[in-house]
Coordinates of C-alpha atoms in Angstrom, one line a residue:
M273 CA -26.6 65.8 26.1
S274 CA -25.4 62.7 28.1
E275 CA -28.9 61.7 28.9
E276 CA -29.9 61.6 25.1
L277 CA -26.9 59.3 24.4
V278 CA -28.0 57.0 27.1
T279 CA -31.5 56.7 25.7
L280 CA -30.1 56.2 22.1
Y281 CA -27.6 53.5 23.1
P282 CA -30.0 50.5 23.3
T283 CA -31.3 51.5 19.8
L284 CA -27.8 51.5 18.3
E285 CA -26.9 48.2 20.0
S286 CA -30.0 46.5 18.5
N287 CA -29.4 48.0 15.2
C288 CA -25.8 46.5 15.2
E289 CA -27.0 43.1 16.1
D290 CA -29.5 43.2 13.4
L291 CA -26.8 44.1 10.8
V292 CA -24.6 41.3 12.1
L293 CA -27.4 38.7 11.8
S294 CA -28.3 39.8 8.3
S295 CA -24.6 39.7 7.2
K296 CA -24.3 36.2 8.7
K297 CA -27.4 35.0 6.8
L298 CA -26.1 36.6 3.6
F299 CA -22.7 34.8 3.7
Q300 CA -23.7 31.7 5.5
A301 CA -23.7 29.6 2.3
Q302 CA -19.9 30.5 1.7
Q303 CA -18.9 30.0 5.3
G304 CA -15.6 28.0 5.6
K305 CA -14.8 28.4 1.9
G306 CA -11.9 30.3 0.6
V307 CA -12.0 33.3 -1.5
P308 CA -12.0 32.3 -5.1
E309 CA -8.7 33.1 -6.8
F310 CA -8.8 35.6 -9.7
Y311 CA -8.2 33.9 -13.0
E312 CA -5.6 36.3 -14.3
T313 CA -3.7 36.2 -11.1
L314 CA -3.7 32.4 -11.1
K315 CA -2.5 32.3 -14.7
L316 CA 0.3 34.7 -13.9
K317 CA 1.4 32.6 -10.9
I318 CA 1.5 29.5 -13.0
N319 CA 3.4 31.1 -15.8
T320 CA 6.0 32.5 -13.4
K321 CA 6.5 29.1 -11.8
V322 CA 6.8 27.3 -15.1
N323 CA 9.4 29.9 -16.4
Y324 CA 11.3 29.6 -13.2
E325 CA 11.4 25.8 -12.9
Y326 CA 11.3 24.7 -16.6
S327 CA 13.2 27.5 -18.4
N328 CA 15.7 25.0 -19.8
V329 CA 13.1 22.7 -21.2
T330 CA 11.8 25.3 -23.6
K331 CA 15.1 25.1 -25.4
S332 CA 14.1 21.5 -26.7
N333 CA 11.1 22.9 -28.5
E334 CA 13.4 25.5 -30.2
L335 CA 15.8 22.8 -31.0
A336 CA 13.0 20.7 -32.6
D337 CA 11.9 23.6 -34.8
S338 CA 15.5 24.3 -35.9
L339 CA 16.1 20.5 -36.7
H340 CA 12.9 20.5 -38.8
Q341 CA 14.0 23.5 -40.8
E342 CA 17.5 22.1 -41.2
F343 CA 16.0 18.8 -42.4
E344 CA 14.1 20.6 -45.1
N345 CA 17.2 22.4 -46.3
I346 CA 19.3 19.2 -46.4
Q347 CA 16.5 17.3 -48.2
T348 CA 16.5 19.9 -50.9
E349 CA 20.3 19.7 -51.3
I350 CA 20.1 15.8 -51.4
K351 CA 17.5 16.0 -54.2
D352 CA 19.7 18.2 -56.2
Q353 CA 22.7 15.7 -56.0
K354 CA 22.7 12.9 -58.6
K355 CA 24.4 10.3 -56.5
P356 CA 24.2 10.8 -52.8
E357 CA 27.0 9.0 -51.1
N358 CA 25.3 7.9 -47.8
K359 CA 21.7 7.6 -48.8
R360 CA 21.7 3.8 -49.0
Q361 CA 23.6 3.6 -45.8
I362 CA 21.1 5.8 -44.0
D363 CA 18.1 3.8 -45.4
K364 CA 19.7 0.6 -44.3
I365 CA 20.2 2.0 -40.8
I366 CA 16.6 3.1 -40.6
E367 CA 15.4 -0.4 -41.8
D368 CA 17.6 -2.2 -39.3
Y369 CA 16.5 0.1 -36.5
Q370 CA 12.8 -0.5 -37.2
K371 CA 13.3 -4.3 -37.1
D372 CA 15.1 -4.0 -33.8
K373 CA 12.5 -1.6 -32.5
Q374 CA 9.8 -4.3 -32.9
K375 CA 11.8 -6.7 -30.8
E376 CA 12.3 -4.2 -27.9
T377 CA 9.8 -3.9 -25.1
K378 CA 7.5 -0.9 -25.8
L379 CA 7.3 1.5 -23.1
S380 CA 3.9 3.2 -22.8
K381 CA 5.3 6.7 -21.8
L382 CA 8.3 6.6 -24.1
P383 CA 6.9 6.7 -27.6
Q384 CA 9.8 8.5 -29.3
Q385 CA 13.0 6.7 -30.0
F386 CA 16.2 8.1 -31.6
L387 CA 19.0 6.3 -33.2
K388 CA 22.5 7.8 -33.3
F389 CA 24.9 6.3 -35.8
D390 CA 28.4 7.5 -36.7
E391 CA 29.5 7.5 -40.4
K392 CA 31.5 9.6 -42.8
T393 CA 29.2 12.1 -44.5
S394 CA 29.3 13.9 -47.8
A395 CA 30.8 17.4 -48.3
T396 CA 27.3 19.0 -48.1
Q397 CA 26.9 17.9 -44.6
T398 CA 28.2 19.7 -41.6
N399 CA 29.8 18.3 -38.3
N400 CA 26.2 17.8 -36.9
T401 CA 23.8 16.8 -39.5
Y402 CA 20.4 15.5 -38.8
I403 CA 18.5 13.5 -41.5
Q404 CA 14.9 12.6 -41.1
N405 CA 12.9 10.1 -43.1
E406 CA 9.5 11.4 -44.2
K407 CA 7.9 8.1 -43.5
Q408 CA 9.2 8.0 -40.0
I409 CA 8.1 11.6 -39.4
A410 CA 4.5 10.6 -40.2
Q411 CA 4.7 7.6 -37.9
N412 CA 6.8 8.4 -34.8
K413 CA 9.0 11.4 -35.7
S414 CA 12.1 9.5 -35.0
L415 CA 15.6 11.0 -36.0
V416 CA 18.7 9.6 -37.3
A417 CA 21.8 11.6 -36.2
V418 CA 25.0 11.4 -38.1
N419 CA 28.2 12.6 -36.4
P420 CA 31.5 12.0 -38.4
N421 CA 33.8 12.7 -35.4
E422 CA 32.9 9.6 -33.5
H423 CA 32.6 5.9 -34.2
Q424 CA 30.1 4.5 -31.7
L425 CA 26.6 3.1 -31.8
S426 CA 24.2 4.0 -28.9
V427 CA 20.5 3.8 -28.6
I428 CA 18.7 6.8 -26.9
E429 CA 15.1 6.6 -25.8
P430 CA 13.7 10.0 -25.0
A431 CA 10.1 10.7 -24.0
R432 CA 8.0 13.8 -23.6
L433 CA 6.1 13.8 -20.3
G434 CA 4.1 17.1 -20.6
T435 CA 7.0 19.5 -21.3
V436 CA 9.8 17.6 -19.7
M437 CA 12.3 15.6 -21.9
V438 CA 13.4 12.4 -20.3
Q439 CA 16.4 10.4 -21.8
K440 CA 17.5 6.9 -21.1
I441 CA 20.8 5.7 -22.5
K442 CA 21.3 1.9 -23.0
K443 CA 24.6 0.3 -23.5
I444 CA 24.9 -2.4 -26.2
I445 CA 27.5 -5.0 -25.4
K446 CA 28.6 -7.6 -28.0
P447 CA 28.5 -11.1 -26.5
E448 CA 31.6 -13.1 -26.1
W449 CA 31.6 -16.4 -28.0
H450 CA 31.5 -19.7 -26.1
A451 CA 31.6 -23.3 -27.3
P452 CA 28.3 -25.1 -26.9
W453 CA 28.0 -27.9 -24.3
K454 CA 27.1 -31.5 -25.2
L455 CA 26.2 -34.5 -23.1
M456 CA 29.3 -36.7 -22.2
R457 CA 28.2 -39.3 -19.8
V458 CA 25.1 -40.4 -17.8
I459 CA 25.9 -41.9 -14.3
S460 CA 23.4 -44.1 -12.5
G461 CA 23.5 -45.5 -9.0
H462 CA 21.2 -43.6 -6.7
H463 CA 17.8 -44.9 -5.8
G464 CA 16.3 -41.5 -5.3
W465 CA 16.4 -37.9 -6.5
V466 CA 19.9 -36.5 -6.7
R467 CA 19.4 -33.3 -4.6
C468 CA 23.1 -32.0 -4.3
I469 CA 26.5 -32.3 -5.8
A470 CA 30.0 -31.1 -5.0
V471 CA 33.4 -31.4 -6.6
D472 CA 36.6 -32.2 -4.8
P473 CA 39.0 -29.3 -4.7
G474 CA 41.7 -31.6 -6.0
N475 CA 39.5 -32.5 -9.0
Q476 CA 39.7 -36.2 -8.4
F477 CA 36.2 -37.1 -7.4
F478 CA 32.8 -35.6 -6.8
V479 CA 30.1 -36.2 -4.2
T480 CA 26.4 -36.6 -4.5
G481 CA 23.6 -36.6 -1.9
S482 CA 20.2 -38.0 -2.7
S483 CA 16.8 -38.6 -1.3
D484 CA 17.7 -42.2 -0.8
R485 CA 19.6 -41.0 2.3
T486 CA 23.0 -41.9 0.9
I487 CA 26.1 -40.0 0.1
K488 CA 28.1 -41.4 -3.0
F489 CA 31.6 -40.7 -4.1
W490 CA 32.3 -40.9 -7.8
D491 CA 35.5 -40.8 -9.8
L492 CA 35.5 -37.7 -11.9
A493 CA 37.5 -39.2 -14.9
T494 CA 35.6 -42.5 -15.3
G495 CA 32.4 -41.9 -13.5
N496 CA 32.8 -45.2 -11.5
L497 CA 31.4 -45.3 -7.9
K498 CA 34.1 -45.4 -5.2
L499 CA 32.4 -45.1 -1.9
T500 CA 29.0 -44.7 -0.2
F501 CA 28.2 -43.1 3.2
T502 CA 25.1 -43.8 5.3
G503 CA 24.0 -42.1 8.4
H504 CA 21.2 -39.6 7.6
I505 CA 17.7 -40.7 8.2
S506 CA 16.1 -38.3 5.6
T507 CA 16.7 -36.6 2.3
I508 CA 20.1 -35.1 1.9
R509 CA 19.9 -31.6 0.7
S510 CA 23.5 -30.3 0.6
V511 CA 27.0 -31.6 0.6
I512 CA 30.3 -29.6 0.5
V513 CA 34.0 -30.7 0.5
S514 CA 36.5 -28.7 2.5
A515 CA 39.5 -27.3 0.8
R516 CA 41.4 -26.7 4.1
H517 CA 40.7 -30.1 5.9
P518 CA 40.0 -33.6 4.8
Y519 CA 36.4 -33.2 5.8
L520 CA 33.0 -33.6 4.0
F521 CA 30.0 -31.8 5.5
S522 CA 26.3 -32.7 4.7
C523 CA 22.9 -31.6 5.9
A524 CA 19.5 -33.2 5.5
E525 CA 15.9 -32.8 6.3
D526 CA 16.4 -34.8 9.6
K527 CA 17.5 -31.4 11.1
T528 CA 21.1 -32.5 11.4
V529 CA 24.5 -31.4 10.0
K530 CA 27.3 -33.9 9.9
C531 CA 31.0 -33.7 9.5
W532 CA 32.7 -36.8 7.8
D533 CA 36.4 -37.6 8.0
L534 CA 37.6 -38.6 4.5
E535 CA 40.8 -40.2 5.9
Q536 CA 38.9 -42.6 8.1
N537 CA 35.7 -42.6 6.0
K538 CA 33.4 -42.2 8.9
M539 CA 31.2 -39.5 10.7
I540 CA 33.2 -37.7 13.4
R541 CA 30.9 -34.7 14.4
D542 CA 27.3 -33.6 14.2
Y543 CA 25.9 -30.2 14.8
H544 CA 22.5 -29.9 16.5
G545 CA 20.5 -26.8 16.8
H546 CA 18.1 -26.5 13.9
L547 CA 14.4 -26.8 14.6
S548 CA 13.5 -28.2 11.2
G549 CA 15.1 -29.6 8.0
V550 CA 18.4 -28.0 6.9
Y551 CA 18.5 -27.1 3.2
S552 CA 21.8 -25.3 2.6
L553 CA 25.4 -25.3 3.6
A554 CA 28.3 -23.0 3.0
L555 CA 32.0 -23.2 4.2
H556 CA 34.1 -20.0 4.8
P557 CA 37.1 -20.1 2.5
T558 CA 39.7 -19.0 5.1
L559 CA 38.2 -19.7 8.5
D560 CA 37.0 -22.9 10.3
V561 CA 33.4 -21.7 10.0
L562 CA 30.3 -23.5 8.7
V563 CA 27.0 -21.8 7.9
S564 CA 23.7 -23.7 7.6
G565 CA 20.2 -22.7 6.9
G566 CA 16.8 -24.3 6.4
R567 CA 13.2 -24.4 7.2
D568 CA 13.5 -22.6 10.6
S569 CA 14.2 -19.4 8.7
V570 CA 17.5 -18.8 10.5
C571 CA 21.2 -19.1 9.5
R572 CA 23.4 -20.8 12.0
V573 CA 27.2 -20.2 12.2
W574 CA 29.1 -23.1 13.5
D575 CA 32.8 -23.6 14.8
I576 CA 33.5 -26.8 12.9
R577 CA 36.1 -28.1 15.5
A578 CA 34.3 -27.2 18.7
R579 CA 30.8 -27.9 17.4
Q580 CA 29.7 -24.7 19.1
Q581 CA 27.2 -22.3 17.6
I582 CA 28.8 -18.8 17.1
H583 CA 25.8 -16.9 15.8
V584 CA 22.1 -17.2 15.0
L585 CA 21.4 -14.9 12.0
E586 CA 17.7 -14.0 12.3
G587 CA 15.7 -12.0 9.9
H588 CA 14.2 -14.1 7.2
T589 CA 10.5 -15.0 7.4
N590 CA 10.5 -18.2 5.3
T591 CA 12.7 -21.2 4.3
I592 CA 16.4 -20.4 3.5
D593 CA 17.2 -22.3 0.3
S594 CA 20.7 -20.9 -0.5
I595 CA 23.7 -19.6 1.4
I596 CA 27.1 -18.6 0.0
C597 CA 30.3 -17.5 1.7
Q598 CA 33.3 -15.5 0.6
E599 CA 36.5 -14.2 2.2
F600 CA 35.6 -10.6 1.8
E601 CA 32.6 -8.5 2.9
P602 CA 29.8 -9.5 2.8
Q603 CA 31.2 -12.8 4.1
I604 CA 27.7 -14.5 4.3
V605 CA 24.8 -14.0 1.8
S606 CA 21.5 -15.8 2.2
G607 CA 18.6 -16.3 -0.1
S608 CA 15.0 -17.3 1.1
Q609 CA 11.6 -18.1 0.0
D610 CA 10.5 -14.8 1.3
S611 CA 12.0 -13.4 -2.0
M612 CA 14.7 -11.5 0.1
I613 CA 18.5 -11.7 0.0
K614 CA 20.4 -10.7 3.1
M615 CA 24.0 -9.8 3.6
W616 CA 25.4 -10.5 7.0
D617 CA 28.3 -9.1 9.1
M618 CA 29.9 -12.3 10.5
T619 CA 31.7 -10.4 13.3
S620 CA 28.6 -8.9 14.8
G621 CA 26.1 -11.4 13.6
K622 CA 23.8 -8.7 12.2
C623 CA 22.3 -7.9 8.9
I624 CA 24.2 -5.4 6.8
S625 CA 21.7 -5.0 3.9
T626 CA 18.5 -6.6 2.6
L627 CA 17.9 -6.8 -1.1
T628 CA 14.2 -7.0 -2.0
N629 CA 14.4 -6.7 -5.8
H630 CA 13.2 -10.3 -6.4
K631 CA 9.5 -11.0 -6.5
K632 CA 9.8 -14.8 -6.2
S633 CA 11.6 -17.2 -3.9
V634 CA 15.4 -17.0 -4.2
R635 CA 16.4 -20.7 -4.6
A636 CA 20.1 -20.4 -5.8
M637 CA 23.0 -18.0 -5.6
A638 CA 26.7 -18.1 -6.8
F639 CA 29.7 -15.8 -6.5
H640 CA 31.7 -15.1 -9.6
P641 CA 35.1 -16.8 -9.3
L642 CA 37.0 -13.7 -10.5
E643 CA 34.7 -10.6 -10.1
Y644 CA 33.5 -9.0 -6.9
T645 CA 29.9 -9.8 -7.9
F646 CA 27.3 -12.6 -7.3
C647 CA 24.2 -13.9 -9.1
S648 CA 20.9 -14.7 -7.5
A649 CA 18.2 -16.8 -9.2
A650 CA 14.4 -16.8 -8.9
S651 CA 11.6 -17.7 -11.2
D652 CA 11.2 -14.1 -12.2
N653 CA 14.8 -13.2 -13.2
L654 CA 18.5 -13.9 -12.7
K655 CA 19.9 -10.8 -11.1
V656 CA 23.6 -9.7 -10.9
W657 CA 24.8 -7.8 -7.7
K658 CA 28.0 -5.9 -6.9
C659 CA 29.7 -6.3 -3.6
P660 CA 30.1 -5.1 -0.8
E661 CA 27.0 -2.8 -0.9
G662 CA 24.8 -5.2 -2.9
T663 CA 24.3 -2.8 -5.7
F664 CA 22.0 -4.1 -8.4
L665 CA 23.8 -4.2 -11.8
R666 CA 21.5 -5.9 -14.3
N667 CA 18.9 -8.6 -15.0
I668 CA 19.5 -11.7 -17.0
S669 CA 16.0 -12.6 -18.4
G670 CA 14.7 -15.4 -20.3
H671 CA 14.8 -18.5 -18.2
N672 CA 11.1 -18.6 -17.3
A673 CA 11.0 -21.5 -14.9
M674 CA 11.7 -22.4 -11.3
I675 CA 15.4 -22.2 -11.1
N676 CA 17.0 -24.7 -8.6
S677 CA 20.7 -24.0 -9.2
V678 CA 23.2 -21.8 -10.8
A679 CA 26.9 -22.1 -11.5
I680 CA 29.6 -19.7 -12.9
N681 CA 33.0 -20.7 -14.3
R682 CA 36.1 -18.6 -14.9
N683 CA 35.4 -18.4 -18.6
N684 CA 32.3 -16.2 -17.9
V685 CA 29.8 -18.9 -18.6
L686 CA 26.7 -18.9 -16.4
A687 CA 24.5 -21.9 -16.2
S688 CA 21.1 -22.1 -14.7
A689 CA 19.1 -25.4 -14.1
A690 CA 15.4 -25.5 -13.6
D691 CA 12.6 -27.7 -12.3
N692 CA 11.2 -28.3 -15.7
G693 CA 14.5 -29.9 -17.1
S694 CA 15.6 -26.9 -18.9
L695 CA 19.4 -26.0 -18.8
Y696 CA 20.4 -22.5 -20.0
F697 CA 24.0 -21.3 -20.7
W698 CA 24.6 -17.6 -20.7
D699 CA 27.4 -15.2 -21.5
W700 CA 28.0 -13.6 -18.1
K701 CA 28.8 -10.0 -19.3
S702 CA 26.2 -9.5 -21.9
G703 CA 23.5 -11.8 -20.6
Y704 CA 23.3 -13.5 -23.9
N705 CA 21.7 -17.0 -23.9
F706 CA 23.9 -18.9 -26.3
Q707 CA 22.5 -22.5 -25.6
Q708 CA 19.4 -24.1 -24.3
I709 CA 19.2 -27.8 -23.4
N710 CA 16.1 -29.8 -22.5
T711 CA 17.2 -32.8 -20.4
I712 CA 15.6 -36.2 -21.2
A713 CA 14.4 -38.5 -18.5
Q714 CA 16.1 -41.8 -18.4
P715 CA 14.3 -45.1 -19.5
G716 CA 12.1 -46.3 -16.7
S717 CA 11.3 -42.9 -15.5
I718 CA 8.1 -40.9 -16.2
A719 CA 8.3 -37.9 -18.4
A720 CA 7.7 -35.5 -15.4
E721 CA 10.9 -36.8 -13.8
N722 CA 13.2 -34.5 -15.9
G723 CA 13.8 -31.7 -13.3
I724 CA 17.3 -30.7 -12.5
F725 CA 18.1 -30.1 -8.7
C726 CA 21.7 -29.1 -8.7
C727 CA 24.6 -28.3 -11.0
T728 CA 28.3 -27.3 -10.9
F729 CA 31.4 -26.9 -12.9
D730 CA 34.5 -29.1 -12.0
Q731 CA 37.8 -27.4 -11.0
S732 CA 39.1 -27.5 -14.6
Q733 CA 36.0 -25.5 -15.8
M734 CA 35.9 -28.0 -18.7
R735 CA 33.2 -30.3 -17.4
F736 CA 29.7 -29.6 -16.1
L737 CA 27.7 -31.8 -13.7
T738 CA 24.0 -32.0 -13.0
G739 CA 22.0 -34.0 -10.5
E740 CA 18.5 -34.8 -11.7
C741 CA 15.0 -36.1 -10.7
D742 CA 15.4 -39.2 -12.8
K743 CA 18.0 -40.5 -10.2
S744 CA 20.9 -40.0 -12.7
I745 CA 23.9 -37.7 -12.8
K746 CA 24.7 -36.2 -16.2
M747 CA 28.2 -34.9 -17.2
Y748 CA 28.6 -32.3 -20.0
K749 CA 31.7 -31.1 -21.9
E750 CA 32.4 -28.3 -24.4
D751 CA 32.2 -29.3 -28.1
E752 CA 35.8 -29.3 -29.3
T753 CA 34.7 -29.1 -32.9
A754 CA 32.6 -26.0 -32.5
T755 CA 34.0 -22.7 -34.0
P756 CA 32.4 -19.2 -34.3
E757 CA 31.7 -20.1 -37.9
T758 CA 29.8 -23.4 -37.3
H759 CA 28.0 -21.9 -34.2
P760 CA 27.7 -18.2 -34.8
I761 CA 26.2 -15.7 -32.4
D762 CA 22.7 -14.7 -33.5
D763 CA 22.4 -11.1 -34.8
I764 CA 20.6 -9.8 -31.7
R765 CA 21.4 -6.7 -29.8
I766 CA 22.0 -7.6 -26.1
E767 CA 20.9 -4.6 -24.0
Y768 CA 21.0 -4.2 -20.4
A769 CA 20.3 -1.0 -18.6
N770 CA 20.7 -0.1 -14.9
Q771 CA 17.0 -0.8 -14.2
N772 CA 16.4 -1.1 -10.5
Y773 CA 13.3 -3.3 -10.0

C-alpha cells in the first residue's frame, strides 16, 4: 500500500502546482486590489455614522418644517384681521434689512440670512412668533423672528454646508459722536520732508525731525520756532522727549542714536551698534531704557545712562519701522516690513509671541492711553490687539493706502495718516470713520508732495499735529461749533466680528 502512495505522490504534487498556476492566472488582473465592498453594507455603514455624529442636526430640518406650517397658520390669521397692528412695522424691518444686506459683504457659502427683531406683537401671536414674507421665501427664504420678551437687535448669519447648520453672530455697536477736526495752522521752516514729530510732556513745545538733518523746537501755542539742533549727517527718522529726564533722543539714517540735554542744549551721548539706518525709537515709561530698530532687522535695548547695549532682539527678517513700549507686559512691541508683529520679554530678551495676521508691512503702531490694547497699521487693515497675549480683537477697514502713522487720544479718537495725503479719523470702539481729510500741498510744492509721514495728539488731546512731505507742519483742532445735529452720524450699521485673519 505504501508503494502505491509513493508512486502517486509525484502525480498529486504536479496536479497541485497546476491548480495554483491556473488560480494565479485567473486572479492576476485583480492582484493587489481590495475586495469591493457590498453596496448595501456601505450604505448601512454611512447611515449609521451620520445618525451617530449628526443626530442633532436633523432637528433643524424638523424645525424648518414646523416654522413653515406655523407661518401658513399665522398668515391665514393675519388675512382675517381688518387692521393688523404690526404689519407695517414688519414690512419696514424687512425693507431696511434688504437695503443693509446689499451693503454687507456677500459670503459665498452663507446664502441664508436671518434678522431677529424685538417688538410688541398682537394678541394673536405667541411668545415665539415667526413671520415670513412670501417674496423673501421665493428669493432667499429669510426669516423675521419677533420676540416680545426682549428688546435687542442682532444679526444672525446661518449657512447650510451639506446638512450642518453654521451660525455666526455679529454684534452691532453704535458709534460715539466726535466733533470733526479742522485745519488750525500751517507751520513752515524745514527745508526737507518732516519725518517725525514729538510733543513735550509738559505741553509747552513740540519737536520735529526732517530730511534736512535738523531738529527744530516749536512753541505749541504760537507755532514760532524756538531752537534748532544740528549734528546728524542724514535724514532724521524719529525723535522722542523723555518724561523722566530733560533729554531728547533722536535717530537717523546715519546709523546713530543721539541723546540731547535740553538744559544745556547740546548732545551729550550717542549710541553705536546699528549696522544700518535707524528708523524707530521708543522710551520705556518707568525705566531708563531706550529701544531702537532699523534696517538691520533687530531691536537694540540700551541703558540710556551707561550707553551700554542690554539686549539685541533678533527675529525679524526685514526693516523694523515701528517700536512701542509700555510699563506692563509686553513691554516692547515691534512692527516690521516682514508684515509681522513681535512681542518681547525685556528681562530675558526673547520673543513672547509673533502676530502674523497682517499681509503687508507694519509701518505704525500705537498703544491706547486708557485701555490694555494697541493698534497696528498696514496698507491692508488697521488691527486692534489685546494685551498681554496679543489676542486679535477686530479690524478697522477702509483706509486703503500706505499708512505711515497712527495716533490715539483719550477721547477714543483714532487717527491714521497715509502716504497719499489722506487723513482718516475713526471712532475707536466701533471702527466708524467719521471724517476724511485730504491734505493740500503748499504753494511751491508739486501735487505729489502731499504725503503725511507722522502725526500725534498733544497732551491736552485738543490739538493734532502732522508732519508732511511738502516740508510743512499742520496743526488741527476740533470744530467748536459742531454738534450732533449739524454733523450727524450716517445711518450705517457698524459691524465688527471676531474674525481672525
